[in-house]
Short mmCIF file of C-alpha atoms and ligand atoms in Angstrom, two decimals:
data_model
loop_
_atom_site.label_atom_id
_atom_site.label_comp_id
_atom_site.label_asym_id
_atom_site.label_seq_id
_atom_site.Cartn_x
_atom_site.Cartn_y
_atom_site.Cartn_z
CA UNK A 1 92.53 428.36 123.72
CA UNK A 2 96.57 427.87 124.19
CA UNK A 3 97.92 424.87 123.11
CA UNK A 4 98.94 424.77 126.63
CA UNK A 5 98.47 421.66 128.73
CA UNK A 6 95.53 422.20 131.27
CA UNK A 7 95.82 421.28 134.79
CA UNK A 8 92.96 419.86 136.73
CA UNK A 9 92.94 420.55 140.37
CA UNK A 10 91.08 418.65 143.07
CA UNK A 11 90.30 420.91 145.88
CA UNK A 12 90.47 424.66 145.64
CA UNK A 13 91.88 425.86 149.41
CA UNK A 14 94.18 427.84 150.09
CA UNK A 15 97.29 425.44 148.66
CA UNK A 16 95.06 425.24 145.11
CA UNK A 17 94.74 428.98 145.54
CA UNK A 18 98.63 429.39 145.20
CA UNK A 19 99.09 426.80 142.91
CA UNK A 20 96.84 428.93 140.93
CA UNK A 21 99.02 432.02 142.08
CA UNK A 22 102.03 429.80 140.29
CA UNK A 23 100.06 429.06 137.23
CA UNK A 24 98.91 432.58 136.37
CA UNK A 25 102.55 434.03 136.22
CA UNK A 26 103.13 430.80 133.82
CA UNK A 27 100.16 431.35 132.24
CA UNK A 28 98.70 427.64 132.50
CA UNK A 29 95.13 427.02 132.72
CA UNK A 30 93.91 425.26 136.06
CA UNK A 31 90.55 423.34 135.99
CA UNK A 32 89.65 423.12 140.34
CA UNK A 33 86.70 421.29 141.19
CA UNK A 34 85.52 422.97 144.71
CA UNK A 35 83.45 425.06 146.17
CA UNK A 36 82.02 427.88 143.89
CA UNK A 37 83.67 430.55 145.88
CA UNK A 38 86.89 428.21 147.39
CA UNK A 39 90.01 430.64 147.38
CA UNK A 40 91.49 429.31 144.54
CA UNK A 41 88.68 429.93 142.34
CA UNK A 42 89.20 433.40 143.34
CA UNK A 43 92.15 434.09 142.00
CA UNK A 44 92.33 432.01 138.77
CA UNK A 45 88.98 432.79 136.71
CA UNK A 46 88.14 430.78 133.71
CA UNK A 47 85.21 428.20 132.23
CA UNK A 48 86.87 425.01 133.10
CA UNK A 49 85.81 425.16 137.03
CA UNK A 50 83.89 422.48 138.18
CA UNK A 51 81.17 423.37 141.19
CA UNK A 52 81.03 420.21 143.89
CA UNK A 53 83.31 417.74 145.78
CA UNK A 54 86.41 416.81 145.23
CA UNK A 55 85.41 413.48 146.82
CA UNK A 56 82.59 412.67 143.91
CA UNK A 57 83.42 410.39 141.46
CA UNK A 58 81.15 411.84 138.52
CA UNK A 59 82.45 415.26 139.42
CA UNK A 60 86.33 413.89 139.33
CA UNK A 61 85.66 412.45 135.90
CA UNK A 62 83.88 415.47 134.31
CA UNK A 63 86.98 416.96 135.48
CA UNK A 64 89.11 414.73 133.81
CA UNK A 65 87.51 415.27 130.58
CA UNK A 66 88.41 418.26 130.43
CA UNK A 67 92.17 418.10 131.68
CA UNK A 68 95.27 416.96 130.38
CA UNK A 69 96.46 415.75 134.16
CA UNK A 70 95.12 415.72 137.54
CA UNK A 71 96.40 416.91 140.41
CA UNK A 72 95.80 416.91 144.37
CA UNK A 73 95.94 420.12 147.19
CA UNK A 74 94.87 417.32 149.65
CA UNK A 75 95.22 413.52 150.14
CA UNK A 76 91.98 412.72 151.46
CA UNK A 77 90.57 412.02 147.86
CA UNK A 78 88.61 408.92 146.27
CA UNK A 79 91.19 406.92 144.66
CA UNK A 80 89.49 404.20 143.39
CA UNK A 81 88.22 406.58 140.64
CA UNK A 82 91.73 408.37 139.75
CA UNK A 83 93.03 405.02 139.42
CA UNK A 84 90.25 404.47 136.79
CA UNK A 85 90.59 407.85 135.12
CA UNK A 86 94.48 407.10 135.10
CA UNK A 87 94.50 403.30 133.83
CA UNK A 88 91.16 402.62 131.86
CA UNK A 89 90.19 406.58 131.20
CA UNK A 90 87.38 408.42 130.58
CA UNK A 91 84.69 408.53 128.05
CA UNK A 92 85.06 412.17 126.44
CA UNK A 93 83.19 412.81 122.64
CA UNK A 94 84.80 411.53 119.85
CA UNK A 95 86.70 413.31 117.57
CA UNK A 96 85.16 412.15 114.57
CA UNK A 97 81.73 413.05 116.39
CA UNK A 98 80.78 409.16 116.53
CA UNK A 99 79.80 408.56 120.34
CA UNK A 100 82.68 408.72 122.80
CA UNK A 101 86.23 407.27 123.43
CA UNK A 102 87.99 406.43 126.40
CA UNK A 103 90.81 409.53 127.17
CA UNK A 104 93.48 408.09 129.88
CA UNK A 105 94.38 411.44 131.88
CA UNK A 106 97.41 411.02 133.98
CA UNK A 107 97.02 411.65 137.71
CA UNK A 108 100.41 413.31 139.41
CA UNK A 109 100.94 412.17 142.26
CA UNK A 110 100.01 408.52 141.39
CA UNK A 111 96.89 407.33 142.71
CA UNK A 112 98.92 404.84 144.50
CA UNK A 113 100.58 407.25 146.90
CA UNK A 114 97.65 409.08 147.31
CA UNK A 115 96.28 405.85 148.54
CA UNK A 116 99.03 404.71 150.50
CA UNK A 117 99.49 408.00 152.24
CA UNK A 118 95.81 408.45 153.44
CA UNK A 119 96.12 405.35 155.35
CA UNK A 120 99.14 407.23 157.80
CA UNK A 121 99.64 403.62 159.24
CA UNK A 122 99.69 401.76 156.15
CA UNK A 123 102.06 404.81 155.02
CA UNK A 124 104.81 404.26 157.79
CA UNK A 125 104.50 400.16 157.65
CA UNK A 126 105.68 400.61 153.61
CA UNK A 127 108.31 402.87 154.86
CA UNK A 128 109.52 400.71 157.67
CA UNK A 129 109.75 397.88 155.44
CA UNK A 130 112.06 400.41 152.75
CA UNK A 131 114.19 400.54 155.71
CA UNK A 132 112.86 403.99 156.39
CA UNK A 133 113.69 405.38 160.25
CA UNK A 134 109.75 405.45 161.75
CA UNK A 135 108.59 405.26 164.79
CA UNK A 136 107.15 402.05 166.19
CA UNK A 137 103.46 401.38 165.91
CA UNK A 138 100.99 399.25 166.15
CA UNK A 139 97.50 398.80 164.83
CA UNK A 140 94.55 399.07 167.48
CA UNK A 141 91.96 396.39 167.00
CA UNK A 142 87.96 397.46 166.23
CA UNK A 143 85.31 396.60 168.09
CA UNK A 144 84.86 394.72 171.56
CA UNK A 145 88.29 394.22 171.24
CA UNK A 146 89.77 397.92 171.43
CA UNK A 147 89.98 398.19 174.54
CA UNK A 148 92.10 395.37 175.46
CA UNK A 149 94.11 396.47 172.31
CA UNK A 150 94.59 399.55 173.50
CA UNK A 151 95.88 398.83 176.77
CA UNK A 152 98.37 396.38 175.36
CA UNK A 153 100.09 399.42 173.12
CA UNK A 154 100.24 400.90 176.27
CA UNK A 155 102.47 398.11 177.51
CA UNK A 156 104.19 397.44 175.04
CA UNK A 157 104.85 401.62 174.63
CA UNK A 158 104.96 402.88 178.08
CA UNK A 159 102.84 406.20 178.52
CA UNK A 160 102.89 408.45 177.39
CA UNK A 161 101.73 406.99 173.80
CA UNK A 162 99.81 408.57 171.05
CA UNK A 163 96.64 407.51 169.66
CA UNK A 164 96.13 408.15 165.98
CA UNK A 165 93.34 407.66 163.72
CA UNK A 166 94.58 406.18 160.61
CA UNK A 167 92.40 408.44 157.84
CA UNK A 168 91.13 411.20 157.38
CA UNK A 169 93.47 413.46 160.17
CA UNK A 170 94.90 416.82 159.79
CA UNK A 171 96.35 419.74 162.30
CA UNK A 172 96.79 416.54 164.85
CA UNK A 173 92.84 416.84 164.98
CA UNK A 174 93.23 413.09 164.53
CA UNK A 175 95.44 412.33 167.51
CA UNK A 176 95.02 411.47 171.26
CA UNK A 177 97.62 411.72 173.68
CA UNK A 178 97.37 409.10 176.15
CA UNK A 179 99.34 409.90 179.49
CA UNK A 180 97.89 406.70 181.18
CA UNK A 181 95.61 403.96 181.73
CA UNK A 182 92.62 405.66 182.62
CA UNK A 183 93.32 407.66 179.35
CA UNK A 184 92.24 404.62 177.46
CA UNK A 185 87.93 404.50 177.59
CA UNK A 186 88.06 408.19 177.46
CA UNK A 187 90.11 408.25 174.17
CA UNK A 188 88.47 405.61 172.89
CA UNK A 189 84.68 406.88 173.02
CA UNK A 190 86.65 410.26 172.28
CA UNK A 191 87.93 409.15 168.65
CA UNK A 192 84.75 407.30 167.82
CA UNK A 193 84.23 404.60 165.35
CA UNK A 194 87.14 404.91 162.87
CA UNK A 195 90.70 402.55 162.57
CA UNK A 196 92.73 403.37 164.91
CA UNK A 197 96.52 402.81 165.51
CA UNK A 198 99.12 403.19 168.26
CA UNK A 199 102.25 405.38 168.09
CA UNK A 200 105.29 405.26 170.70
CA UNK A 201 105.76 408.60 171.99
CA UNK A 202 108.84 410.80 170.79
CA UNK A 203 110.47 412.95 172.98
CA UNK A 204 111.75 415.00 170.23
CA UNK A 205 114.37 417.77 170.29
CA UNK A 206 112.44 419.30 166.89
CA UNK A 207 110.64 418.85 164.25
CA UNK A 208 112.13 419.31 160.98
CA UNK A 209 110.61 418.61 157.38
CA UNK A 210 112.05 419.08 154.07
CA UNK A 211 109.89 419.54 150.74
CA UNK A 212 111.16 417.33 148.38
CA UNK A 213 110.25 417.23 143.86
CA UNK A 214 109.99 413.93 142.16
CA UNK A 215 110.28 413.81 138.64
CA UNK A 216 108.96 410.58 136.02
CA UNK A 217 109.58 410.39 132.59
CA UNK A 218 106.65 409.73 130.26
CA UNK A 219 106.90 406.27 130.36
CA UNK A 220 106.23 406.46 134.04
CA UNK A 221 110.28 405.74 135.24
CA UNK A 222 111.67 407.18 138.08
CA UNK A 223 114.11 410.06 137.06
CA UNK A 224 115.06 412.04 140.12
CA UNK A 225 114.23 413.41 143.19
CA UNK A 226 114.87 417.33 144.24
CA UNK A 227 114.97 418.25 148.04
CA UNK A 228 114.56 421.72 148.92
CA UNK A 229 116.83 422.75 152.32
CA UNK A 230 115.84 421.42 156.02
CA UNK A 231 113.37 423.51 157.82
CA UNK A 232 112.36 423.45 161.44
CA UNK A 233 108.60 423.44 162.14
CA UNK A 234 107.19 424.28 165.59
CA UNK A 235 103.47 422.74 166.40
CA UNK A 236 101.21 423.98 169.30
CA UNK A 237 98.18 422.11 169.73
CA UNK A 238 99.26 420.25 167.55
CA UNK A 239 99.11 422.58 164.71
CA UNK A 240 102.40 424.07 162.50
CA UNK A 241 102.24 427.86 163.46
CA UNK A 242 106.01 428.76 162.94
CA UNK A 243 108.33 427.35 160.23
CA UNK A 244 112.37 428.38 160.48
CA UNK A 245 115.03 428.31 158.06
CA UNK A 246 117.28 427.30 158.53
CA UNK A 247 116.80 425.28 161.45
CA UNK A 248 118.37 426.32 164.69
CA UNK A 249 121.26 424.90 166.32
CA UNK A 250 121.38 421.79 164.18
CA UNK A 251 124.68 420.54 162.25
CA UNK A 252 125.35 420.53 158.50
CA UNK A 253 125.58 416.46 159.15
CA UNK A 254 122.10 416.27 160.46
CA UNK A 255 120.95 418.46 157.87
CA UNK A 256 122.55 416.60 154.91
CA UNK A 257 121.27 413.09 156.70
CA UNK A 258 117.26 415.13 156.59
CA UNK A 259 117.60 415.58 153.54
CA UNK A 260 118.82 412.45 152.12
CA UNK A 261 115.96 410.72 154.16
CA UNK A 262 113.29 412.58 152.56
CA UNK A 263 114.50 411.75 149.46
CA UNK A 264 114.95 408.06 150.12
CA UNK A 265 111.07 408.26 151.22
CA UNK A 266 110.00 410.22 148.36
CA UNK A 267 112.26 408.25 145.93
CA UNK A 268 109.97 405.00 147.10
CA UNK A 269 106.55 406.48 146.37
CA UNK A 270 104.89 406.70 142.46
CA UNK A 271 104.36 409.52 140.40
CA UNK A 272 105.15 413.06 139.74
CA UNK A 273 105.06 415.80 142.17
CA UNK A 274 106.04 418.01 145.11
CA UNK A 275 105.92 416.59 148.80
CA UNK A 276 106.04 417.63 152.31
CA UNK A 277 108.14 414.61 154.48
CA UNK A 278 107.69 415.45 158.10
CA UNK A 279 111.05 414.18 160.75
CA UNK A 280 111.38 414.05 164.65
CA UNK A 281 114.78 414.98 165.56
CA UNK A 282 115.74 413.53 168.81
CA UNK A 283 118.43 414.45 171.50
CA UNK A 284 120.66 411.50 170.56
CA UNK A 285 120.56 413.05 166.44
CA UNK A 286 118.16 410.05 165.29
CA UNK A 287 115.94 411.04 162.54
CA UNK A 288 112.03 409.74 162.10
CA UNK A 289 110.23 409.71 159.93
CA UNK A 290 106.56 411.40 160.68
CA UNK A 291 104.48 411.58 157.68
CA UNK A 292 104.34 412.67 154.32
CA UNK A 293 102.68 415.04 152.13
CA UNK A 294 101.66 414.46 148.85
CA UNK A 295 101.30 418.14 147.84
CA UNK A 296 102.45 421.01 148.57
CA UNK A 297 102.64 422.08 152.43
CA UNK A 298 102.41 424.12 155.29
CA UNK A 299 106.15 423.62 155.89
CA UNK A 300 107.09 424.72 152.12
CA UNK A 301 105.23 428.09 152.10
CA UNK A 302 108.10 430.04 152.78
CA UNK A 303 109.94 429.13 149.35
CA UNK A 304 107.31 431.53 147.49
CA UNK A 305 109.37 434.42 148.95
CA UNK A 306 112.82 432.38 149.97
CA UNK A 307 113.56 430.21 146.88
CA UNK A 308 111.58 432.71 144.66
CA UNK A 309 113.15 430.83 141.37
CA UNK A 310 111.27 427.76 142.24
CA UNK A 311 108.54 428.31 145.11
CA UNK A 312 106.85 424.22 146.15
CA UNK A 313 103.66 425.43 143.80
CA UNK A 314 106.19 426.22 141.02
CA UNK A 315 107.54 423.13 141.68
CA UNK A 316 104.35 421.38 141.55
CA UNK A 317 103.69 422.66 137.90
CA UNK A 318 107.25 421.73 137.05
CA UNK A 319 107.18 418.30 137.89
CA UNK A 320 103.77 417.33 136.68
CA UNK A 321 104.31 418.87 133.04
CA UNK A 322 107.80 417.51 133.18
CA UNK A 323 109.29 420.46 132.66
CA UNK A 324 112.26 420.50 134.66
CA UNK A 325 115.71 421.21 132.30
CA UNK A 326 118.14 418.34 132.17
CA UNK A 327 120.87 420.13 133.63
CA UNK A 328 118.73 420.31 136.94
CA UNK A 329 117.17 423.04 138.93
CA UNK A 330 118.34 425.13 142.14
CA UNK A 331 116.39 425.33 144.90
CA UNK A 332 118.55 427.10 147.04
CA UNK A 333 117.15 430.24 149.04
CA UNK A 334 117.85 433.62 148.09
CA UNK A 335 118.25 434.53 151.70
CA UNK A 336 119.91 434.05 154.40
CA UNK A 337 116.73 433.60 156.87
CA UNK A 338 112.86 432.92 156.66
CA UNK A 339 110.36 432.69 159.08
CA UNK A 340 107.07 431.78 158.38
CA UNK A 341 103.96 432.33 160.97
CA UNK A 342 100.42 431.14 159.98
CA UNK A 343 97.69 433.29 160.74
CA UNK A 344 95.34 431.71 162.91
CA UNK A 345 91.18 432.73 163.45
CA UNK A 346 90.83 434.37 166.81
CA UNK A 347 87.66 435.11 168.67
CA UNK A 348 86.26 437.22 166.67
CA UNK A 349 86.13 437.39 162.68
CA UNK A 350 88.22 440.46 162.65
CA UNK A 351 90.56 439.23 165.32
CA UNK A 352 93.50 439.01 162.96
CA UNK A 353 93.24 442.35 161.73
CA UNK A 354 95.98 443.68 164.39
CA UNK A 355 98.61 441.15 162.98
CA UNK A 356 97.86 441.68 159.53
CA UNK A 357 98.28 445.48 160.10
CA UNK A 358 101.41 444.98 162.45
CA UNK A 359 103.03 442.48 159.96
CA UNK A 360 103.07 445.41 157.02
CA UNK A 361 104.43 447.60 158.47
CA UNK A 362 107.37 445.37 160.07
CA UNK A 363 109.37 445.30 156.51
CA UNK A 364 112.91 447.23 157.58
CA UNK A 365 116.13 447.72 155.56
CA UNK A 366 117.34 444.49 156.85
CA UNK A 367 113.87 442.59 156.90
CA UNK A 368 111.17 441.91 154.14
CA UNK A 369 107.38 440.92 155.83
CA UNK A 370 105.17 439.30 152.77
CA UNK A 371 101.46 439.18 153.78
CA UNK A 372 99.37 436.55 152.13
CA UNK A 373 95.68 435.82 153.11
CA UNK A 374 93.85 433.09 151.57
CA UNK A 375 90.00 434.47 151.35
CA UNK A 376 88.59 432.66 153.67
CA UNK A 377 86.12 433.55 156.19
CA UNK A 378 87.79 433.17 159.79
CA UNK A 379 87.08 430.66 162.35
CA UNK A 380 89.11 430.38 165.71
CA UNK A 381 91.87 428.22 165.14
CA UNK A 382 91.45 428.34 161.34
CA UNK A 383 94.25 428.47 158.77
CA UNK A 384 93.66 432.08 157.18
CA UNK A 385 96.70 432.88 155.79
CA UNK A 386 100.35 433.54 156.94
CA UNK A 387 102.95 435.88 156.54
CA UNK A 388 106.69 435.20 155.66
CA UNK A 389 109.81 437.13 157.04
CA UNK A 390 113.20 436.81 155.02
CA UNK A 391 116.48 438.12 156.04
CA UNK A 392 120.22 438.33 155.42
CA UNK A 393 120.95 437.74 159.21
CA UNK A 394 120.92 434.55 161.28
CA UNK A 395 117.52 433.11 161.66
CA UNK A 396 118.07 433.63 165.32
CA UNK A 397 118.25 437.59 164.59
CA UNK A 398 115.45 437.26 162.48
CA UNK A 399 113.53 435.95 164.93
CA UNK A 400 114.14 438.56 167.23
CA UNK A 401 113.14 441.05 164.79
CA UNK A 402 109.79 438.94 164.45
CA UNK A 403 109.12 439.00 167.95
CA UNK A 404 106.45 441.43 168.19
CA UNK A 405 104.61 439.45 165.60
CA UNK A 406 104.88 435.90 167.78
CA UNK A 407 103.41 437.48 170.70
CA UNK A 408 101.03 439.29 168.80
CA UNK A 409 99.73 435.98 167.00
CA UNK A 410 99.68 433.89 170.54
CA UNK A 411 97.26 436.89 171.84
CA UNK A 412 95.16 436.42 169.32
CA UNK A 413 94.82 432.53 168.85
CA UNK A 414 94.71 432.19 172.94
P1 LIG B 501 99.14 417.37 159.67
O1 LIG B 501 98.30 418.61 159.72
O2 LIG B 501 100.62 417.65 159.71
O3 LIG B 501 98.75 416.42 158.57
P2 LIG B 501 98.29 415.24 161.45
O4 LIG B 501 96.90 415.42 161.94
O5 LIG B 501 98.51 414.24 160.36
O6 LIG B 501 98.89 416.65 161.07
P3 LIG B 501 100.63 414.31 162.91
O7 LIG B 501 101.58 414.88 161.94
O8 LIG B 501 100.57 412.83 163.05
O9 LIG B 501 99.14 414.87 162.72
O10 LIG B 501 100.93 414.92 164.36
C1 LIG B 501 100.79 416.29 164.64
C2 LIG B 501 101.86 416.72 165.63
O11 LIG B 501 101.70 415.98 166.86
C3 LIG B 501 103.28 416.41 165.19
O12 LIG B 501 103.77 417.39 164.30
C4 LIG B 501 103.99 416.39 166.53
O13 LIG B 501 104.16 417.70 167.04
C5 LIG B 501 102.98 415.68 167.43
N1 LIG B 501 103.20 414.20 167.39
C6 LIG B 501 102.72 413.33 166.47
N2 LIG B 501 103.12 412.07 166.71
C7 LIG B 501 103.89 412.12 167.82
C8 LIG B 501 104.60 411.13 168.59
N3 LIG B 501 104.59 409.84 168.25
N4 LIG B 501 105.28 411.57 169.67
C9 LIG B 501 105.29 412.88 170.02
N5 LIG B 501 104.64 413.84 169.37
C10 LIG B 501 103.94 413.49 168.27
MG1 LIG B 502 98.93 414.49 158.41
MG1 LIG B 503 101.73 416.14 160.41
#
């Protein structure tokens, strides 16, 4: 076996499977406990896999044993363990063959931001209190009590407001839109027993995120943080489908203000890593804060073809191991343009098929169309892969030339 450090992976989707894209170009070993046949397992074969759920403690530490540190594809992971594994350890054989020892394995991100950012409440209450721009919420009482809660966010809000369950939300499967009061016993049966929280409605010009690296030294001391460039995401139902870069229509200033943001919010969280920070532009150029990511993201897949030197799973790799250079990295695109459009299950399993084909053969002398699929069986509405379009025209061109593939993709997902 190398010498190399090995990488233990909880979940194995499609953001583990290129992670483990990354790590076979780099030749690192990456341990994923998932699914026997998740996509990442597909791609990255070796006898460090762990079958089961990346939300099992006794799995996680048998995982751990066997890993020099552990990271995350998605948030919604038992911390209480990974703080165990990271501070006390976990029992592994003994090298001199006399019963076991305890082996601390470091978990990147920390455990603590993990935790932090799986409560999306708690999340933006520690980043209002940095003196990060969020917007205003408040928490919805449980119980006999919700209702009356919930129709005092809507006074103190206005409508419309959003409803937003605190855990365990992704795709905006989590969130309730609530135009007005007779909204309120609807949504609440609707989003069931689970802490809830209220969220002022923004009336946002665009969404923009940035992917930002944080780097630690071995001692656990902050060393830097590393935003990539300002993209512009565009949800429908709720759901990223289309990701832009650069943004459209949106000045240098506002871009250099995104980024610093993100890193202010990244800068304030623990532990090594690559994250996604999601913004709300609005008409009068404020900036809020969404949510973060503490992984790689939707938002950053276009750097695997547009910042090729340093794609976000790269970048994961790089800041775990600590092996960015002192002199620094660039993460600048090689292009002028990228679009990025996920493909989304239609009907039928096969729906996609037309896109896929129409997407490879869109590549022209000005354009490049990169096709990834993730192995995954398809579902309507499902994440199954996505393709990325780069450029050396304006995105706006780009987008043009990319036209038949938006209107393709909306037939399909309708
Ligand atoms: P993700 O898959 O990004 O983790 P999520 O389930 O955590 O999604 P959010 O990011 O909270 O959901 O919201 C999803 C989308 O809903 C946002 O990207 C935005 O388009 C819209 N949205 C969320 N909060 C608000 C708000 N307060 N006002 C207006 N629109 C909102
Ligand atoms: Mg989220
Ligand atoms: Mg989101």
């Amino acid at each position: 076996m190398s010498a190399k450090p090995v990488i233990g992976l909880l979940g194995g989707g499609q953001l583990g499977r290129m992670l483990c894209e990354a790590a076979n170009i780099l030749d690192f070993s990456v341990a994923i406990l998932d699914e026997e046949k998740c996509p990442a397992k597909q791609v990255h074969q070796n006898d460090l896999h762990i079958t089961g759920s990346f939300k099992d403690p006794e799995k996680i530490k048998q995982l751990a044993a066997r890993c020099d540190v552990l990271t995350v594809e998605i948030e919604h992971v038992e911390t209480t363990i990974l703080e165990e594994i990271a501070t006390k350890g976990v029992e592994v054989p003994s090298p001199d063959g006399n019963g076991t020892v305890l082996k601390k394995v470091p978990v990147h991100p920390s455990w603590k931001t993990i935790r932090l950012i799986q409560d999306k409440y708690q999340q933006k209450e520690y980043f209002a209190k940095q003196g990060i721009p969020v917007a205003e919420q408040v928490a919805i009482a449980e119980g006999s009590e919700r209702l009356s809660s919930l129709r005092a966010a809507g006074d103190k809000f206005g409508y419309p407001f959003m409803l937003k369950g605190a855990k365990g939300s992704y795709d905006g499967r989590g969130n309730y839109k609530i135009d007005g009061p007779s909204d309120l016993e609807t949504a609440s049966s609707q989003m069931g027993d689970q802490p809830l929280y209220a969220e002022k409605w923004v009336p946002f010009e665009m969404e923009l995120a940035v992917m930002v690296m944080r780097t630690e030294d071995s001692e656990g001391n902050f060393k830097a943080v590393h935003p990539y460039p300002v993209i512009e995401t565009i949800h429908e139902d709720s759901i990223c489908t289309k990701v832009l870069y650069p943004p459209r229509k949106v000045s240098d200033e506002i871009k250099k203000q995104a980024q610093k943001i993100a890193s202010d919010v990244i800068a304030s969280l623990w532990g090594r890593g690559v994250f996604a920070v999601e913004m709300f532009l609005t008409k009068d150029g404020r900036i809020l804060v969404n949510e973060v990511a503490p992984r790689p993201h939707n938002s950053g897949h276009y750097t695997i073809e547009a910042v090729p030197q340093m794609s976000q799973f790269k970048a994961q790799i790089y800041s775990i191991l600590d092996l960015v250079p002192r002199k620094g990295i660039s993460l600048s695109p090689r292009v002028s343009s990228a679009i990025m459009l996920n493909i989304l299950g239609g009907a039928k399993e096969d729906s996609h098929d037309r896109f896929v084909k129409l997407a490879e053969g869109s590549s022209d002398a000005f354009t490049d169309v990169y096709v990834h699929l993730y192995g995954k069986a398809s579902k309507p509405g499902r994440k199954i892969g996505h393709i990325t379009a780069t450029g050396f025209s304006s995105v706006d061109q780009l987008a043009s030339t990319v036209s038949p593939l938006i209107k393709c993709m909306d037939e399909i997902r309708l």
